[in-house]
XYZ file of C-alpha atoms in Angstrom:
411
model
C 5.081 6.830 -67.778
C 6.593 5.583 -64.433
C 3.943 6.560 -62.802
C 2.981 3.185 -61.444
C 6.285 1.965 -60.816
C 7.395 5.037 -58.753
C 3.937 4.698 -56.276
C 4.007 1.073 -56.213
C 4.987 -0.970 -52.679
C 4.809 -4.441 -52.337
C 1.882 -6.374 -51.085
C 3.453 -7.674 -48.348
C 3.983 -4.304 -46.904
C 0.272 -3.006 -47.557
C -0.985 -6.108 -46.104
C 1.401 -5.507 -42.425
C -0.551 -1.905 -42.632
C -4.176 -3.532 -43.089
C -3.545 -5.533 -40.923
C -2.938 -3.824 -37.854
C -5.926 -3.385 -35.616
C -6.465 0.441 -34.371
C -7.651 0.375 -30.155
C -10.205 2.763 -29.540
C -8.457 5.048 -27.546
C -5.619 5.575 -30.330
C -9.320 6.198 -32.630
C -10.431 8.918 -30.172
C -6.921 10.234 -30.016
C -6.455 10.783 -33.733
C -10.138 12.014 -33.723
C -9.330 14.818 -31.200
C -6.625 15.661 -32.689
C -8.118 16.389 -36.073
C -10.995 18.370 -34.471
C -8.162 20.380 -32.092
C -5.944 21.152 -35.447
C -8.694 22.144 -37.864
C -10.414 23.851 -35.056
C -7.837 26.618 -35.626
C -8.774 27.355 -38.924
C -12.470 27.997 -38.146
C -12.166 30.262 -34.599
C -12.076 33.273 -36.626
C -15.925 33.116 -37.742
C -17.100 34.341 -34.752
C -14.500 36.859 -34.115
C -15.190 38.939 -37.007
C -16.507 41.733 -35.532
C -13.815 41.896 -32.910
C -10.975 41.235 -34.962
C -12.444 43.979 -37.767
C -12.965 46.653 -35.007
C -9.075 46.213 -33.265
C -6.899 46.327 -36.783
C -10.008 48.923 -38.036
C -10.578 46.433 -41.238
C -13.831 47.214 -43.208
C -16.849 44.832 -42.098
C -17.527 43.816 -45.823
C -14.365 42.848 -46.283
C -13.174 40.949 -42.997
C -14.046 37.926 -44.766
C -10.582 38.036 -46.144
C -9.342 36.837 -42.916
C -11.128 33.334 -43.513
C -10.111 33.534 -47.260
C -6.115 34.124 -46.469
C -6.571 31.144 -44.014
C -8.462 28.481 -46.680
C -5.785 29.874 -49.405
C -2.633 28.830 -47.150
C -4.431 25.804 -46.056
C -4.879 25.103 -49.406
C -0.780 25.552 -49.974
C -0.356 23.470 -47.083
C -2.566 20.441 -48.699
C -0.415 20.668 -51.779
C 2.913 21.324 -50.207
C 2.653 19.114 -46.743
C 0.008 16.449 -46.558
C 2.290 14.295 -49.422
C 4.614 14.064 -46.978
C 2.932 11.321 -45.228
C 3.657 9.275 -48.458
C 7.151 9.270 -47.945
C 8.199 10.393 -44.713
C 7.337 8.584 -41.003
C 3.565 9.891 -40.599
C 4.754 9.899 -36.860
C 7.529 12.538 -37.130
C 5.376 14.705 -40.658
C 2.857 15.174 -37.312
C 4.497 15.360 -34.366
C 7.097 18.388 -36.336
C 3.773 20.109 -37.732
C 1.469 20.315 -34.367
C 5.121 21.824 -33.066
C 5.378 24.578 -35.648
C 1.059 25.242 -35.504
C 1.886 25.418 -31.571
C 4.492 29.251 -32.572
C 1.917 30.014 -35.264
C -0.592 30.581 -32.886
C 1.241 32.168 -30.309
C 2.120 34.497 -32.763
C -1.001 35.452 -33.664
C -2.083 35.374 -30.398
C 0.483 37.870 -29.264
C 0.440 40.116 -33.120
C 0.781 43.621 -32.431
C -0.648 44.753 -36.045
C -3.047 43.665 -38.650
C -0.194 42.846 -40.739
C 1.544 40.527 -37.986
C -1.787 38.883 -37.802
C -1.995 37.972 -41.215
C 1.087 36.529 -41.470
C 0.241 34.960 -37.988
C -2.743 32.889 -39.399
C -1.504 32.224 -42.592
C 1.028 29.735 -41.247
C -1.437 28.906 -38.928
C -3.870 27.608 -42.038
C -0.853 25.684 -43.817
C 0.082 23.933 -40.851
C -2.999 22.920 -39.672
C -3.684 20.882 -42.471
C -1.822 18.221 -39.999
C -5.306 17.169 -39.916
C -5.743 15.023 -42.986
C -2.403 13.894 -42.184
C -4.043 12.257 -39.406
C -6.909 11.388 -41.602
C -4.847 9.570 -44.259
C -2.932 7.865 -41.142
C -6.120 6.608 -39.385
C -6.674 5.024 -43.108
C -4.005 3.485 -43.228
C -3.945 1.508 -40.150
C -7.249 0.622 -40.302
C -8.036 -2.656 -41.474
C -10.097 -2.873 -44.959
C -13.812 -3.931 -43.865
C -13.826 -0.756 -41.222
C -11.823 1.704 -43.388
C -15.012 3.660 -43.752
C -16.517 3.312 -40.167
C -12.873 4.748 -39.081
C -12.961 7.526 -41.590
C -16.405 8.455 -39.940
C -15.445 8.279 -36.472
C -11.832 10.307 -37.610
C -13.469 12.463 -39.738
C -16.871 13.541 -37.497
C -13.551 14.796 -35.179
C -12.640 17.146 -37.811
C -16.484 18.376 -38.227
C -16.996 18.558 -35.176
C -13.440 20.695 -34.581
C -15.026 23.009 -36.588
C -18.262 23.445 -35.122
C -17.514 23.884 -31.256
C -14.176 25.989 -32.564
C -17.112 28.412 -32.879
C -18.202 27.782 -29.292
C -14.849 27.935 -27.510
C -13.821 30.641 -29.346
C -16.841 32.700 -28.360
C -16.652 31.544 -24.867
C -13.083 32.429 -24.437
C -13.170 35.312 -26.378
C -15.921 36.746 -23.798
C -13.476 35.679 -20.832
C -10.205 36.993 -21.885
C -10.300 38.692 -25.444
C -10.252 37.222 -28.630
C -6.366 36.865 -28.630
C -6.745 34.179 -25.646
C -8.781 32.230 -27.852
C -5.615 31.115 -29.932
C -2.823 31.592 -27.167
C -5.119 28.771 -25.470
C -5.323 26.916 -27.952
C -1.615 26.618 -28.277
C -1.051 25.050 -24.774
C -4.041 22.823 -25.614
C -1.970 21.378 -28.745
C 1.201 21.229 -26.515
C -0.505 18.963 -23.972
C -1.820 17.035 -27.202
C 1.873 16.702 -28.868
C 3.053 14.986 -25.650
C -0.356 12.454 -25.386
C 0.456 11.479 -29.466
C 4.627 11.287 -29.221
C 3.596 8.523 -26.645
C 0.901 6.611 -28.714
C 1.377 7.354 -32.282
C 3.339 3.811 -33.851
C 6.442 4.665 -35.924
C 5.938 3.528 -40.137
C 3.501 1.186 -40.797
C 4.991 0.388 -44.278
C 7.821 1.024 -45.827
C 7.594 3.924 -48.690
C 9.163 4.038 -52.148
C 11.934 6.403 -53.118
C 10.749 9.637 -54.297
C 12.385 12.972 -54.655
C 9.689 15.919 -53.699
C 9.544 17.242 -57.001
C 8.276 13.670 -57.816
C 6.205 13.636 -55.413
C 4.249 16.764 -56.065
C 3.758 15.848 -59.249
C 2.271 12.929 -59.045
C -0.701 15.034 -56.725
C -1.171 17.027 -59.835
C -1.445 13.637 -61.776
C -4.206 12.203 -59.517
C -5.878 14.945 -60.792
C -5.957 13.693 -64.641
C -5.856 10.053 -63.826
C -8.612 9.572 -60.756
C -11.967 10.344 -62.686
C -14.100 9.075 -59.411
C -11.445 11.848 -57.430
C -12.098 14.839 -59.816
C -16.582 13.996 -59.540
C -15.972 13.168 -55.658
C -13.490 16.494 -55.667
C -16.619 18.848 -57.347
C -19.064 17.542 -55.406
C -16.860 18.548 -52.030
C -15.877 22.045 -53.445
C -19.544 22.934 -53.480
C -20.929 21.322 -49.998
C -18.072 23.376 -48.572
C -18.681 26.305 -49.979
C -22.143 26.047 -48.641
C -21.053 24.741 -45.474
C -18.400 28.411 -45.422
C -21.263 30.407 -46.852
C -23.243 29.768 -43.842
C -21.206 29.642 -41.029
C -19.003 32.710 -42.181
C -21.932 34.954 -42.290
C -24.235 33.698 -39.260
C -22.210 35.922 -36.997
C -23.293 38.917 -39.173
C -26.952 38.637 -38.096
C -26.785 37.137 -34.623
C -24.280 40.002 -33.404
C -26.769 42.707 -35.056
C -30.509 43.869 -33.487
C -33.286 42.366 -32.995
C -30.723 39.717 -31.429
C -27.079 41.064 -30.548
C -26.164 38.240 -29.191
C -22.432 37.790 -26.971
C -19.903 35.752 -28.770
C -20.470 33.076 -26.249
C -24.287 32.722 -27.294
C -23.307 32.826 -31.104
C -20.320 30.292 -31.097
C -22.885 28.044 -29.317
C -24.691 26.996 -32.013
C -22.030 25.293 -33.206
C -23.273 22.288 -30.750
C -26.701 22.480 -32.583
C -24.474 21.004 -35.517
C -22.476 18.697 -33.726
C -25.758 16.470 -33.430
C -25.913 16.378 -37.165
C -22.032 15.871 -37.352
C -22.428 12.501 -35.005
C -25.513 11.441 -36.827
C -23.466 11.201 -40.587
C -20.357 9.857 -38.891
C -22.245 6.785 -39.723
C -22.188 7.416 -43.765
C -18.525 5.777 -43.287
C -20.420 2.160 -42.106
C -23.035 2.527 -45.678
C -20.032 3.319 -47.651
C -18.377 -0.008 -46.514
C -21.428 -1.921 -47.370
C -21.567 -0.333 -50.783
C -24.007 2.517 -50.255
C -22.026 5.469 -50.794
C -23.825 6.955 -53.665
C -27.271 6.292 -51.989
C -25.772 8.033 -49.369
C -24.334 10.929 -51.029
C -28.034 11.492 -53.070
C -30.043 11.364 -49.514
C -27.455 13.659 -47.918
C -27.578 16.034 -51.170
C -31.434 16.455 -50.583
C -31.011 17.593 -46.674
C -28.636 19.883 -47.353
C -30.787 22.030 -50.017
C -34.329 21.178 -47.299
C -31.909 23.251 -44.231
C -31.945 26.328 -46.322
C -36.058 26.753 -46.249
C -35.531 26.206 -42.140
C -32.451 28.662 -42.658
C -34.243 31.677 -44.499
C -36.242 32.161 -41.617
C -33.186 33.446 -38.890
C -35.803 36.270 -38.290
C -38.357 34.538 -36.401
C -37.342 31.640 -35.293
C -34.559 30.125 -33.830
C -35.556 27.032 -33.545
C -36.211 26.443 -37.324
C -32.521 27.964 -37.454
C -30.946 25.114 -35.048
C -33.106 22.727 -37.652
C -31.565 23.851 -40.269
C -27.784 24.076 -38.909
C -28.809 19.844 -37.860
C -29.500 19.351 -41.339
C -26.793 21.595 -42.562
C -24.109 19.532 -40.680
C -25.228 16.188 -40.945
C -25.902 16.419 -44.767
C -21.758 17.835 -45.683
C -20.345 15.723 -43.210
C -22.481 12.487 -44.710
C -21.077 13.603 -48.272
C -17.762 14.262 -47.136
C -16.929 11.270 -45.178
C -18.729 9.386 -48.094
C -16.124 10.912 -50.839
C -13.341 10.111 -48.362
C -14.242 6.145 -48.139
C -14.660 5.970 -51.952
C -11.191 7.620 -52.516
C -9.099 5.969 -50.974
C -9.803 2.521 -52.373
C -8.607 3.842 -55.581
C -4.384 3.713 -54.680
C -3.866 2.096 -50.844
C -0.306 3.681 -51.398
C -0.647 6.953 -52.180
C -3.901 7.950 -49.361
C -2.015 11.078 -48.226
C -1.655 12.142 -51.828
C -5.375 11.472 -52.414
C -6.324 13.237 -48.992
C -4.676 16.297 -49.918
C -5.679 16.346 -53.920
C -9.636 15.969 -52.770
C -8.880 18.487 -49.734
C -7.854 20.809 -51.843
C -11.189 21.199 -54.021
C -12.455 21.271 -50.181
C -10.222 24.762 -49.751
C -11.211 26.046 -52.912
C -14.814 25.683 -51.373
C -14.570 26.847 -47.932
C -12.489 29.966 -49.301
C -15.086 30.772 -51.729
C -17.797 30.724 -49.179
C -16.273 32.511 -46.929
C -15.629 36.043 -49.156
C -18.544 35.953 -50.841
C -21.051 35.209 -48.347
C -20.128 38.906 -46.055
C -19.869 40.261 -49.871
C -23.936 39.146 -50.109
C -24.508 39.867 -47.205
C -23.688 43.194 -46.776
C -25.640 44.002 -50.159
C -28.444 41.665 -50.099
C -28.983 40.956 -46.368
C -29.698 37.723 -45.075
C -31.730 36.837 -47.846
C -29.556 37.227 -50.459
C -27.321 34.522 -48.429
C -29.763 31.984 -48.584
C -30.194 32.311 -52.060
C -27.272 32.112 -52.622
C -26.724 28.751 -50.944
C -29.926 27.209 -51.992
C -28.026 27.558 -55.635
C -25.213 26.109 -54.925
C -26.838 23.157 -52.784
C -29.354 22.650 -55.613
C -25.974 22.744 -58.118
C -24.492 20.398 -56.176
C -27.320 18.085 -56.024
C -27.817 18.064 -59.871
C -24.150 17.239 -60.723
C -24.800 14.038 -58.361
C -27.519 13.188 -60.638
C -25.596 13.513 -63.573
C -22.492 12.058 -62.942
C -24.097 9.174 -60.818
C -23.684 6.243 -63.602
C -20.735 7.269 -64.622
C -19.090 6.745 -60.976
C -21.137 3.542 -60.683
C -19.292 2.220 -63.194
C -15.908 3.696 -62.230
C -16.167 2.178 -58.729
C -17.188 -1.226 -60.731
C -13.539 -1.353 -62.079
């Protein structure tokens, strides 16, 4: 196969990209712009009930709205993020964040259910821009701080996601849940300009591939990675805890004894960013070699939140406990399984980014329509069983797959 010989650059060129020192402000700028992109994706969650009651779409099924969004972002992981692997990164961004910017409008604007569909289906495949920006803020940092980049990038994106649920519910309370994306459109405009002006040009120069090529060889990461297809499994089922949750909090908090405003609910999303800050730090133990440790420790919070979790009856306080632990346990894993990737093949980190995101799709989607599925059969409860099962699953395939990534990282 030509596998190698198609992906391969010269060292000269990979060095010129390692090289290059990243300021802090272009850090925080790619940071914000991960958590402003992926933030779209996630303002949905705690317009459910709105969104269910205007197109008159069945509360046990408005789940599908998240689902339809993971799918396409999915699409847009397989279809886009490669991109960055042979086209400028500068102008792959720049033309996505332009298209997201109609996307929204659109769906800010859609007069019927089915206009809105389409609306945030295009709005999930472009916004995975965001590990666009997360395989470029790899690439130009320099080896011995890859991973405390990838945390400091990457708690942006986790943290997109969390306070997504606050402004939406904020803005949603002010002006209607359509403002929430129309607002978020000029916010991305306003971003575009700050990022045409910072953003370098190619850091390296990319080999020839056609696109055909070049979505093939994502599928053959696949087959060839081992440590991406354990790392890849281990993200599809934090995620689909991390969707399980999230998705169906709105369910209870919106109902008696609480009924609380969208504003109230979507502000427990800063409960998690806490947690989200705390594991952006998993990045600096993954560059001294501790990324497994890591991953174990992280494993075991996320299946202690559910007992704090189970208890969204009478007390909120064990809840915000349990969202901490929640957040800071998927975001350790994740930015942990993002700093062992991409030491595997330095040329081909937007390939890797979008082959492990997908498995991170797969995850959210699942979590997302079958959590309102429990939920409106089992209750609360049957929620937290349900992710207490797939924590606990997720924690036992670390366990038995941990020597055999020692010894693929080894290599």
């Amino acid at each position: 196969m030509k596998f190698a010989e198609d992906f391969a650059t010269k060292t000269d060129e990979l060095q010129l990209a390692s090289s290059l020192t990243m300021s802090r402000y272009t850090e925080l700028l790619l940071a914000i712009a991960c958590g402003m992109a992926v933030a779209n994706v996630y303002f949905a969650h705690p317009l459910l009930d709105s969104i269910a009651s205007e197109f008159i779409i069945e509360p046990s099924t408005i789940g599908i709205v998240i689902t339809i969004t993971q799918i396409c972002y999915a699409l847009g992981l397989l279809l886009l993020v490669p991109l960055g692997d042979l086209l400028n990164h500068r102008g792959v961004i720049i033309g996505q964040m332009l298209m997201l910017v109609v996307a929204l409008v659109v769906v800010g604007i859609a007069p019927t259910s089915i206009v809105f569909f389409i609306g945030i289906a295009v709005v999930g495949l472009l916004a995975v821009v965001t590990q666009t920006l997360v395989a470029y803020a790899s690439t130009l940092a320099v080896p011995a701080e890859r991973g405390r980049v990838l945390g400091f990038v990457t708690s942006g994106v986790v943290i997109g996601i969390l306070l997504a649920r606050t402004f939406a519910g904020i803005m949603a309370d002010l002006g209607g849940w359509r403002s929430v994306y129309l607002s978020s459109a000029v916010l991305i405009l306003i971003l575009i300009g700050l990022l045409h002006k910072k953003l370098p040009g190619t850091v390296y120069k990319r080999p020839f591939l056609s696109y055909p090529k070049l979505l093939h060889s994502v599928l053959m990461l696949f087959v060839q990675e081992r440590i991406l297809l354990i790392r890849g499994i281990l993200a599809l089922l934090i995620f689909t805890v991390f969707s399980t949750f999230w998705t169906s909090l709105v369910l209870p908090l919106s109902s008696p004894p609480y009924s609380y405003s969208h504003t109230a609910i979507g502000a427990f999303g800063l409960a998690g960013v806490s947690g989200a800050l705390a594991a952006a730090r998993a990045g600096r133990l993954a560059d001294r070699g501790l990324g497994q440790l890591t991953t174990g420790i992280a494993l075991v919070l996320l299946l202690s939140s559910w007992f704090f979790i189970n208890f969204i009856s009478y007390s909120i306080l064990g809840l915000v406990i349990g969202i901490i632990l929640l957040d800071l346990a998927v975001q350790a894993v994740h930015v942990t399984n993002q700093s062992l990737i991409f030491t595997v093949r330095p040329e081909a980190r937007s390939r890797l980014t979008a082959a492990y995101m997908v498995f991170y799709s797969i995850g959210s989607a699942t979590g997302s329509i079958v959590s309102t599925n429990i939920y409106a059969n089992y209750g609360w409860k049957g929620v937290c069983l349900f992710g207490v099962s797939v924590s606990a699953l997720a924690l036992v395939f670390w366990i038995a797959t941990y020597r055999l990534a020692k010894e693929i990282m080894k290599k």
